XYZ file of C-alpha atoms in Angstrom:
595
model
C 167.301 -144.542 106.086
C 163.951 -143.364 104.005
C 163.450 -139.554 103.594
C 160.631 -139.221 105.600
C 162.524 -140.570 108.790
C 164.969 -138.118 107.705
C 162.754 -135.121 107.592
C 161.182 -136.262 110.667
C 164.204 -136.391 112.795
C 165.648 -133.147 111.462
C 162.005 -131.602 112.828
C 162.333 -133.268 115.885
C 166.014 -131.444 116.486
C 164.188 -128.212 115.923
C 161.229 -128.847 117.906
C 163.404 -130.089 120.999
C 165.807 -127.468 120.358
C 163.004 -124.959 120.868
C 161.567 -126.326 124.014
C 164.919 -126.214 125.263
C 165.691 -122.409 124.545
C 162.212 -121.652 125.866
C 163.049 -123.550 128.843
C 166.344 -122.309 129.476
C 164.934 -118.374 128.956
C 162.009 -119.150 131.923
C 164.282 -120.424 134.245
C 167.134 -118.345 133.456
C 169.907 -120.899 133.547
C 172.145 -121.427 130.449
C 170.508 -123.128 127.702
C 173.229 -125.317 126.746
C 172.588 -127.554 130.166
C 168.890 -128.421 128.341
C 170.445 -128.931 124.975
C 173.081 -131.398 125.759
C 170.634 -133.396 128.224
C 168.291 -133.307 125.849
C 170.602 -134.819 123.441
C 171.830 -137.471 125.337
C 168.115 -138.485 126.200
C 166.845 -138.740 122.371
C 170.163 -140.470 121.621
C 171.869 -143.068 123.837
C 169.428 -143.170 126.460
C 165.702 -143.232 124.196
C 167.392 -144.304 120.563
C 165.334 -142.136 118.976
C 167.736 -140.014 117.328
C 170.962 -141.548 115.339
C 172.863 -138.537 113.896
C 175.502 -140.895 111.919
C 172.177 -142.454 110.379
C 170.343 -139.152 109.337
C 173.376 -137.247 108.058
C 175.702 -139.864 107.163
C 179.197 -138.634 105.340
C 177.741 -134.870 105.652
C 177.984 -135.085 109.560
C 181.650 -133.907 109.382
C 181.757 -131.090 106.891
C 178.300 -129.905 108.770
C 179.923 -130.107 112.297
C 183.006 -128.011 110.923
C 180.912 -125.247 109.047
C 179.003 -124.726 112.038
C 181.777 -124.516 114.463
C 183.374 -122.311 112.076
C 180.559 -120.027 112.204
C 180.502 -120.303 116.191
C 184.247 -118.878 116.423
C 183.678 -116.305 114.014
C 180.482 -115.097 115.232
C 182.397 -114.928 118.884
C 185.482 -113.244 117.584
C 183.864 -110.410 116.340
C 183.077 -109.484 119.915
C 186.441 -108.559 120.652
C 186.475 -104.834 119.854
C 189.736 -103.378 121.541
C 187.876 -100.095 121.933
C 185.371 -101.381 124.116
C 187.791 -103.576 126.626
C 190.277 -100.729 127.121
C 188.764 -99.940 130.119
C 189.038 -103.817 131.620
C 190.662 -104.062 134.926
C 193.982 -105.498 135.487
C 192.326 -108.269 137.419
C 190.277 -109.182 134.348
C 193.598 -109.470 132.420
C 195.428 -111.429 134.946
C 192.624 -113.956 135.247
C 192.613 -114.524 131.468
C 196.298 -114.420 131.178
C 198.282 -115.984 134.247
C 194.684 -117.579 135.700
C 194.142 -119.235 132.202
C 197.882 -120.710 131.768
C 197.721 -121.713 135.556
C 194.314 -123.376 135.240
C 195.226 -124.924 131.854
C 198.591 -126.382 133.535
C 196.966 -128.021 136.395
C 193.956 -129.521 134.344
C 196.456 -130.956 131.840
C 198.799 -132.859 133.990
C 195.922 -133.683 136.150
C 194.155 -135.212 132.968
C 197.294 -137.165 132.226
C 198.100 -138.633 134.825
C 194.219 -139.510 136.166
C 192.895 -140.658 132.992
C 196.158 -141.719 131.412
C 195.848 -139.965 128.240
C 198.965 -138.692 126.138
C 200.182 -135.390 126.961
C 198.897 -133.746 123.553
C 195.146 -134.773 124.201
C 195.629 -134.232 128.027
C 197.093 -130.150 126.654
C 193.972 -130.010 124.264
C 191.414 -131.272 126.927
C 193.167 -128.698 129.262
C 192.801 -125.599 126.679
C 189.243 -126.756 126.092
C 188.107 -126.230 129.743
C 189.908 -122.986 130.057
C 187.314 -121.335 128.502
C 183.925 -120.288 129.765
C 182.054 -117.598 127.907
C 179.551 -115.225 128.269
C 176.148 -117.562 126.944
C 177.031 -119.515 130.220
C 177.935 -116.598 132.453
C 175.180 -113.483 132.026
C 172.341 -116.148 133.027
C 174.126 -117.259 136.086
C 175.061 -113.798 136.966
C 171.161 -112.589 136.620
C 170.251 -115.463 139.013
C 173.067 -114.987 141.510
C 173.199 -111.265 141.576
C 176.743 -110.661 142.924
C 178.268 -107.353 144.126
C 178.772 -105.163 140.636
C 182.725 -105.790 141.371
C 182.246 -109.278 141.011
C 179.662 -108.807 138.373
C 181.784 -106.725 136.085
C 185.130 -109.330 136.640
C 183.056 -112.578 135.688
C 181.236 -111.238 132.718
C 184.229 -109.338 131.417
C 186.441 -112.581 132.018
C 183.438 -114.442 129.658
C 183.655 -111.839 127.093
C 187.133 -111.855 126.641
C 188.723 -115.577 127.214
C 185.590 -116.747 124.847
C 187.726 -115.947 121.317
C 191.170 -115.698 123.058
C 190.530 -119.504 124.564
C 189.095 -120.427 121.166
C 192.417 -119.233 119.466
C 194.418 -121.078 122.063
C 192.088 -124.430 122.001
C 192.753 -123.884 118.091
C 196.717 -123.650 118.397
C 196.734 -126.432 120.188
C 194.909 -128.747 118.050
C 196.846 -127.378 114.951
C 200.097 -128.498 116.940
C 198.779 -131.707 117.801
C 197.599 -132.404 114.202
C 201.394 -131.221 112.770
C 202.933 -133.283 115.378
C 201.597 -136.631 113.899
C 203.051 -136.151 110.383
C 206.381 -135.758 109.431
C 208.393 -132.630 109.919
C 205.901 -131.469 112.858
C 207.292 -127.713 113.620
C 207.387 -126.990 109.738
C 203.900 -128.243 109.630
C 202.816 -126.559 112.489
C 204.518 -123.306 111.424
C 202.684 -123.500 107.868
C 199.034 -123.806 109.529
C 199.895 -120.545 111.603
C 201.028 -118.690 108.643
C 198.075 -119.668 106.405
C 195.762 -119.398 109.232
C 196.691 -115.851 110.418
C 197.582 -114.740 106.611
C 193.967 -115.920 105.219
C 192.246 -114.462 108.164
C 193.872 -110.790 108.194
C 193.666 -110.884 104.047
C 190.112 -111.675 104.030
C 189.031 -109.675 106.936
C 191.201 -106.734 105.297
C 189.211 -106.886 102.240
C 185.910 -107.529 103.759
C 186.583 -104.409 105.641
C 187.206 -102.317 102.605
C 184.355 -103.793 101.076
C 181.912 -102.737 103.840
C 183.532 -99.276 104.190
C 183.207 -98.371 100.786
C 179.573 -99.728 100.139
C 180.485 -102.474 97.486
C 177.870 -104.776 99.319
C 174.534 -103.506 99.940
C 172.926 -103.437 103.261
C 170.769 -106.419 102.800
C 173.095 -108.592 101.371
C 175.891 -107.756 103.875
C 175.013 -110.877 106.464
C 174.624 -112.944 103.875
C 177.895 -112.132 101.885
C 180.212 -112.346 105.086
C 178.521 -115.607 105.992
C 179.503 -117.159 102.589
C 182.832 -115.657 102.747
C 183.753 -116.719 106.051
C 182.419 -120.527 104.657
C 184.811 -119.943 101.834
C 187.792 -118.747 103.396
C 187.299 -121.670 106.200
C 187.281 -124.029 102.974
C 189.927 -122.372 101.140
C 192.249 -122.413 103.921
C 191.822 -125.828 104.723
C 192.878 -126.857 100.977
C 195.333 -124.878 101.070
C 197.101 -125.840 104.539
C 194.667 -128.883 106.314
C 193.375 -127.762 109.421
C 194.416 -124.042 109.325
C 190.434 -122.920 108.538
C 189.640 -122.504 111.994
C 192.395 -120.280 112.767
C 191.802 -118.333 109.583
C 188.022 -117.378 110.265
C 188.994 -116.595 114.150
C 191.658 -114.012 112.883
C 189.238 -112.635 110.344
C 186.478 -111.888 112.897
C 188.963 -110.425 115.243
C 190.241 -108.308 112.349
C 186.896 -107.391 111.329
C 185.735 -106.340 114.776
C 188.633 -103.907 115.129
C 188.349 -102.198 111.837
C 187.754 -98.579 111.694
C 184.941 -97.611 109.853
C 182.972 -100.701 109.616
C 179.634 -100.891 110.843
C 179.403 -104.594 111.624
C 176.407 -104.366 114.065
C 173.899 -105.959 111.039
C 176.329 -108.616 110.268
C 176.860 -109.266 114.096
C 173.094 -109.189 114.870
C 172.579 -111.952 112.261
C 175.745 -114.048 113.003
C 174.032 -114.226 116.623
C 170.847 -115.356 115.400
C 172.319 -118.088 113.120
C 174.795 -119.082 115.632
C 171.791 -119.733 118.264
C 170.405 -121.906 115.201
C 173.589 -123.718 114.918
C 174.066 -124.461 118.460
C 170.635 -125.421 119.325
C 170.864 -128.214 116.467
C 174.483 -128.737 116.892
C 174.316 -129.581 120.830
C 171.618 -132.064 120.370
C 173.348 -133.892 117.324
C 176.657 -134.217 119.397
C 175.008 -135.250 122.330
C 172.915 -137.641 120.628
C 176.132 -139.479 119.059
C 177.695 -140.005 122.720
C 177.694 -143.509 123.955
C 176.715 -144.452 127.498
C 179.723 -147.002 127.516
C 182.003 -143.898 126.750
C 180.843 -142.602 130.375
C 181.359 -145.938 131.821
C 184.831 -146.114 130.341
C 185.963 -143.097 131.889
C 185.354 -144.351 135.281
C 185.721 -142.717 138.834
C 188.948 -141.275 137.722
C 186.883 -138.880 135.537
C 185.169 -137.363 138.678
C 188.148 -136.963 140.608
C 189.623 -134.934 137.703
C 186.282 -132.732 138.122
C 186.861 -132.623 141.836
C 190.354 -131.197 140.799
C 189.178 -128.643 137.991
C 186.204 -127.370 140.625
C 188.296 -127.080 143.867
C 191.984 -127.199 142.649
C 192.395 -125.775 139.554
C 190.312 -122.619 139.448
C 190.887 -121.698 142.927
C 194.528 -121.566 142.837
C 194.728 -119.659 139.315
C 192.312 -117.157 140.944
C 194.433 -116.734 143.959
C 197.831 -116.083 141.752
C 195.997 -114.001 139.055
C 194.461 -111.701 141.966
C 197.394 -111.866 144.394
C 197.897 -108.056 143.746
C 194.330 -107.132 143.411
C 191.929 -105.397 145.872
C 189.694 -107.710 146.061
C 188.902 -108.916 149.435
C 189.139 -112.607 150.626
C 185.565 -113.500 150.414
C 185.428 -111.942 146.461
C 188.260 -114.283 145.536
C 186.538 -117.083 147.342
C 183.577 -116.131 145.189
C 185.651 -115.959 141.652
C 187.491 -119.251 142.820
C 183.887 -121.195 142.694
C 182.150 -119.810 139.665
C 183.550 -120.560 136.474
C 180.959 -122.718 134.318
C 182.442 -124.057 130.758
C 180.090 -123.802 127.912
C 179.698 -123.404 124.181
C 183.161 -123.315 122.866
C 184.292 -126.336 124.680
C 181.099 -128.199 123.773
C 181.297 -127.489 120.112
C 185.439 -127.658 119.279
C 185.553 -130.875 121.337
C 183.046 -132.625 119.601
C 184.621 -131.418 115.944
C 188.410 -132.245 117.235
C 187.211 -135.983 118.631
C 185.776 -136.504 115.358
C 188.920 -135.411 113.406
C 191.822 -137.090 115.944
C 189.460 -140.392 115.629
C 190.143 -140.403 111.771
C 193.873 -140.216 111.945
C 193.981 -142.622 115.180
C 194.715 -140.801 117.894
C 193.970 -142.855 121.188
C 191.496 -141.816 123.735
C 189.934 -139.222 121.554
C 186.725 -141.013 121.502
C 186.759 -139.970 125.047
C 187.252 -136.474 124.548
C 183.570 -135.765 124.006
C 181.991 -137.311 126.972
C 184.415 -136.170 129.317
C 184.073 -132.460 128.057
C 180.052 -132.934 128.704
C 180.723 -134.090 131.961
C 182.570 -131.102 133.007
C 180.147 -128.472 131.265
C 177.117 -130.313 132.838
C 178.770 -130.906 136.002
C 180.198 -126.742 136.472
C 176.570 -125.580 135.135
C 174.545 -127.658 137.255
C 176.763 -127.493 140.461
C 177.511 -123.705 140.364
C 174.073 -122.708 139.146
C 172.901 -124.533 142.289
C 175.142 -123.120 144.996
C 176.308 -119.547 143.501
C 173.748 -117.643 144.982
C 173.525 -119.507 148.483
C 177.670 -118.950 148.288
C 177.244 -115.573 147.528
C 174.909 -114.910 150.197
C 177.107 -116.661 152.955
C 180.255 -114.892 151.768
C 178.182 -111.301 152.194
C 179.131 -110.502 148.559
C 175.477 -110.786 147.066
C 173.733 -107.689 145.745
C 170.790 -106.615 147.942
C 167.353 -106.932 146.587
C 167.697 -104.783 143.146
C 166.388 -101.459 143.641
C 168.172 -99.467 140.884
C 166.591 -97.818 137.680
C 167.125 -98.559 134.192
C 166.298 -95.402 132.314
C 165.697 -95.641 128.767
C 166.633 -92.392 127.074
C 169.448 -89.794 128.028
C 167.305 -86.874 127.068
C 167.073 -83.696 129.058
C 163.985 -85.244 131.202
C 165.461 -88.519 131.750
C 168.848 -86.797 132.947
C 166.646 -84.419 135.467
C 164.736 -87.893 136.736
C 168.020 -89.815 137.248
C 169.599 -87.084 139.094
C 166.732 -87.017 141.360
C 166.821 -90.977 141.832
C 170.685 -90.755 142.376
C 170.105 -88.945 145.567
C 168.695 -92.013 147.425
C 172.474 -94.159 146.816
C 170.581 -96.111 144.083
C 172.071 -97.077 140.776
C 170.831 -95.544 137.718
C 171.843 -96.491 134.225
C 170.686 -94.497 131.345
C 170.654 -96.058 127.847
C 170.412 -93.755 125.029
C 171.864 -94.209 121.224
C 172.311 -90.713 121.103
C 175.926 -89.504 121.529
C 174.845 -86.179 122.452
C 172.593 -87.212 125.184
C 175.410 -89.645 126.650
C 177.814 -87.183 126.538
C 175.595 -84.659 128.492
C 174.914 -87.443 131.002
C 178.228 -88.399 131.426
C 179.153 -84.772 132.306
C 176.483 -85.053 134.926
C 178.266 -88.026 136.888
C 175.655 -90.192 135.667
C 176.277 -94.170 134.585
C 175.493 -94.479 130.696
C 175.101 -97.368 128.296
C 175.506 -95.534 124.756
C 173.339 -98.308 122.613
C 169.605 -99.323 122.341
C 169.010 -101.129 125.446
C 167.063 -103.772 123.752
C 169.718 -104.814 121.091
C 171.725 -108.092 120.795
C 174.490 -106.435 122.144
C 173.183 -105.158 125.001
C 171.640 -108.785 125.779
C 175.539 -109.377 126.411
C 177.231 -106.193 127.593
C 174.254 -104.388 129.327
C 175.163 -104.733 133.080
C 171.505 -105.201 135.046
C 173.018 -105.937 138.152
C 171.525 -104.148 140.749
C 168.821 -102.581 138.650
C 164.950 -103.644 139.737
C 162.917 -101.304 137.613
C 162.834 -99.882 134.136
C 161.420 -96.540 133.225
C 161.125 -95.846 129.503
C 160.951 -91.601 129.007
C 162.162 -91.329 125.293
C 160.390 -88.809 123.073
C 159.088 -91.762 121.025
C 156.208 -93.479 122.759
C 156.198 -96.357 120.452
C 159.927 -97.127 121.041
C 159.339 -96.882 125.167
C 156.426 -99.502 124.434
C 158.424 -101.534 122.467
C 161.740 -101.484 124.856
C 159.373 -102.320 128.066
C 157.863 -105.380 125.807
C 161.356 -106.384 125.378
C 162.631 -106.094 129.035
C 159.188 -106.857 131.060
C 160.945 -110.721 130.705
C 164.154 -109.732 132.909
C 161.850 -107.579 135.295
C 158.733 -108.330 137.325
C 155.747 -106.865 135.166
C 155.113 -104.257 137.882
C 158.567 -102.965 137.915
C 158.364 -101.659 134.092
C 156.904 -98.464 133.696
C 156.405 -96.940 130.042
C 156.069 -93.018 129.251
C 152.916 -92.724 126.817
C 150.386 -90.496 126.260
C 146.785 -91.876 125.743
C 144.767 -88.729 126.961
C 143.870 -87.369 123.930
C 143.932 -90.693 121.835
C 140.340 -91.518 120.691
C 139.204 -94.987 121.364
C 142.364 -95.350 123.654
C 141.556 -98.909 124.855
C 141.461 -100.272 121.083
C 144.866 -98.622 120.094
C 147.319 -98.943 123.168
C 149.046 -101.992 123.977
C 148.067 -104.122 126.937
C 149.999 -103.256 130.111
C 150.570 -107.014 130.870
C 152.991 -106.904 127.678
C 154.972 -103.704 128.770
C 154.313 -103.236 132.274
C 152.938 -100.340 133.459
C 152.059 -96.776 132.318
C 154.459 -93.935 134.047
C 152.132 -91.295 135.391
C 148.778 -93.401 134.441
C 149.577 -92.785 130.562
C 147.955 -89.092 130.873
C 151.235 -86.921 130.633
C 153.216 -87.146 127.391
C 157.219 -86.713 127.164
C 156.418 -83.288 125.233
C 154.487 -82.130 128.331
C 157.395 -82.996 130.695
C 159.887 -80.938 128.645
C 157.292 -78.226 128.220
C 157.036 -78.024 132.153
C 160.792 -78.335 132.632
C 161.934 -75.435 130.011
C 158.894 -73.294 131.841
C 161.063 -73.383 135.006
C 159.355 -76.649 136.596
C 161.759 -78.078 139.374
C 161.695 -81.575 140.970
C 161.458 -81.212 144.597
C 161.974 -83.731 147.603
C 159.436 -83.127 150.471
C 159.895 -84.982 153.774
C 156.092 -85.752 155.116
C 156.006 -86.007 158.862
C 153.636 -85.086 161.863
C 154.885 -81.555 161.567
C 154.350 -81.193 157.582
C 151.470 -83.868 156.404
C 150.603 -84.608 153.313
C 147.450 -82.294 153.545
C 149.734 -79.683 154.595
C 152.009 -80.286 151.522
C 148.814 -80.052 149.402
C 147.624 -76.810 151.068
C 150.940 -75.092 150.492
C 151.112 -75.848 146.697
C 147.447 -75.667 145.756
C 148.259 -72.785 143.209
C 151.013 -74.615 141.592
C 151.051 -77.186 139.130
C 151.958 -80.777 140.845
C 152.795 -83.903 139.246
C 153.785 -86.652 141.770
C 156.737 -88.666 140.569
C 158.177 -91.158 143.271
C 157.490 -91.669 146.863
C 160.488 -92.723 149.018
C 159.526 -94.935 152.178
C 161.483 -95.220 155.224
C 163.508 -97.966 153.991
C 164.891 -95.543 151.179
C 162.683 -97.829 148.678
C 161.833 -96.017 145.537
C 158.016 -96.331 144.278
C 156.988 -94.912 141.218
C 153.855 -93.067 141.123
C 152.592 -94.561 138.088
C 148.955 -93.131 138.621
C 148.033 -89.704 139.035
C 146.305 -89.049 142.308
C 147.171 -93.076 143.461
C 148.917 -93.674 146.202
C 149.869 -91.020 148.888
C 152.997 -90.483 151.066
C 152.844 -91.629 154.933
C 154.303 -90.159 157.699
C 158.513 -90.771 157.352
C 158.215 -90.621 153.765
C 159.924 -88.569 151.010
C 157.351 -87.147 148.087
C 159.317 -86.312 145.121
C 157.025 -84.243 142.860
C 157.447 -81.808 139.822
C 156.494 -78.534 140.754
C 155.681 -75.314 138.465
C 155.156 -72.404 140.340
C 152.062 -70.439 139.124
């Protein structure tokens, strides 16, 4: 294959991947669905892309290294400090539920498709993993109640690294059992994997904590070490590398005094790049005859996974929980498979095929069929099912407030009186601590970070209000969040009243939503008013006390309109001073400073 054609093919993969990621963002669906479909179309359907011709002998090593980085990045998210508060229901689902699901799927695979037991157990472990990359976009579209949302979100977060570890261990057992003294080989793989993983995680943790690696070199240094550990571990004991990097990531995530945020952010971006290219390449390798070879029994297996394996595992795992029957029914339906299943199945299929394991070439099309089937079916039906079962969140009316300072806390408490979810986000621990003492729900961190993308629960939130002292950060936060909210539901506090040529210097509202208080009041002004004794007052407007009466009563005082609560208890932000006036039956919330 000539060099120009190779370069064109690689560029084509990048362009197709970008289009798939953009389409997934627009439709709020998992990107993996579009990547796999695109790979199948340009590969076996159109014959435009042939990965084996493009990469040749490099295909297998590149896939191995990419999967190693993906597993390492996933294991970096398993911070035990952050999951101590996870409910027993979640732990039951990822432990008892996973074992039940694994067992049922493995048995069904063996008897329906006549796979040997080793391969059936491997496929069963692959289909246990869901993962946040497919769950989070689904939850944003479906909007189940906050209880179900938390359970599904944490299940995806925890099952991602733990499920990957299970898959790797099952695979290591299969590899070891194909050689002499299988138990001896399997134990060696576990010893080398855990030892290398812990030792490398310990050494990297010391280097980061003591500042031996400068900040700008940390991401690339850790990436190089991960690849080195993976390769060295495989040299010492073949097939132990994936286990080593997974354990290394878990160790680093739970090492005290080590800030892995820069590394995690870099790995997240790198993982997106790897996933984008990897899945198109892997899907392009599939032959349409492989799907035909699976036969109708593969569809029966999918039915078992969707209608028997998941429902039974949820029923047993949640039998002692306080979940209602309807909530259990919804959990039984939603479990889309994702990145770990697709990437590891492709890698292991190549390896197993090289050592002569029968039916291993069918592992990839079978896994991809389950991924595409669960994502498409559940994306199309989960929202109607949630509405039918009455477990769907009503129209989102809550508020995400960027900032937990004194001004933000007072505004949050005023909104909270109307039975409305309010979530404050701030990176200042002192502000977060005071907000929690006031009984306010908080997220300690930057609301526009990659961590927030995965962990910030936006269920029930329909508005954004940025009220930090930094007007530039307010604008930046709203520009980032406007893609997840309607641009008329995002409000930014910034003062342009005293800026010369304001139109020239301010960002256009279509990019950051609407200006809170018309862009005429700064944070400094609001804080000053509160310090001078101003109060937030709630006034019911009706026939006996009209809005004109209100203006007459406070004509000598300073009045700043904040919100209007209509008859249906919906809160409308007064984004323009002197804008919409409250009507009869509505409540007018304003900041009043008496003369």
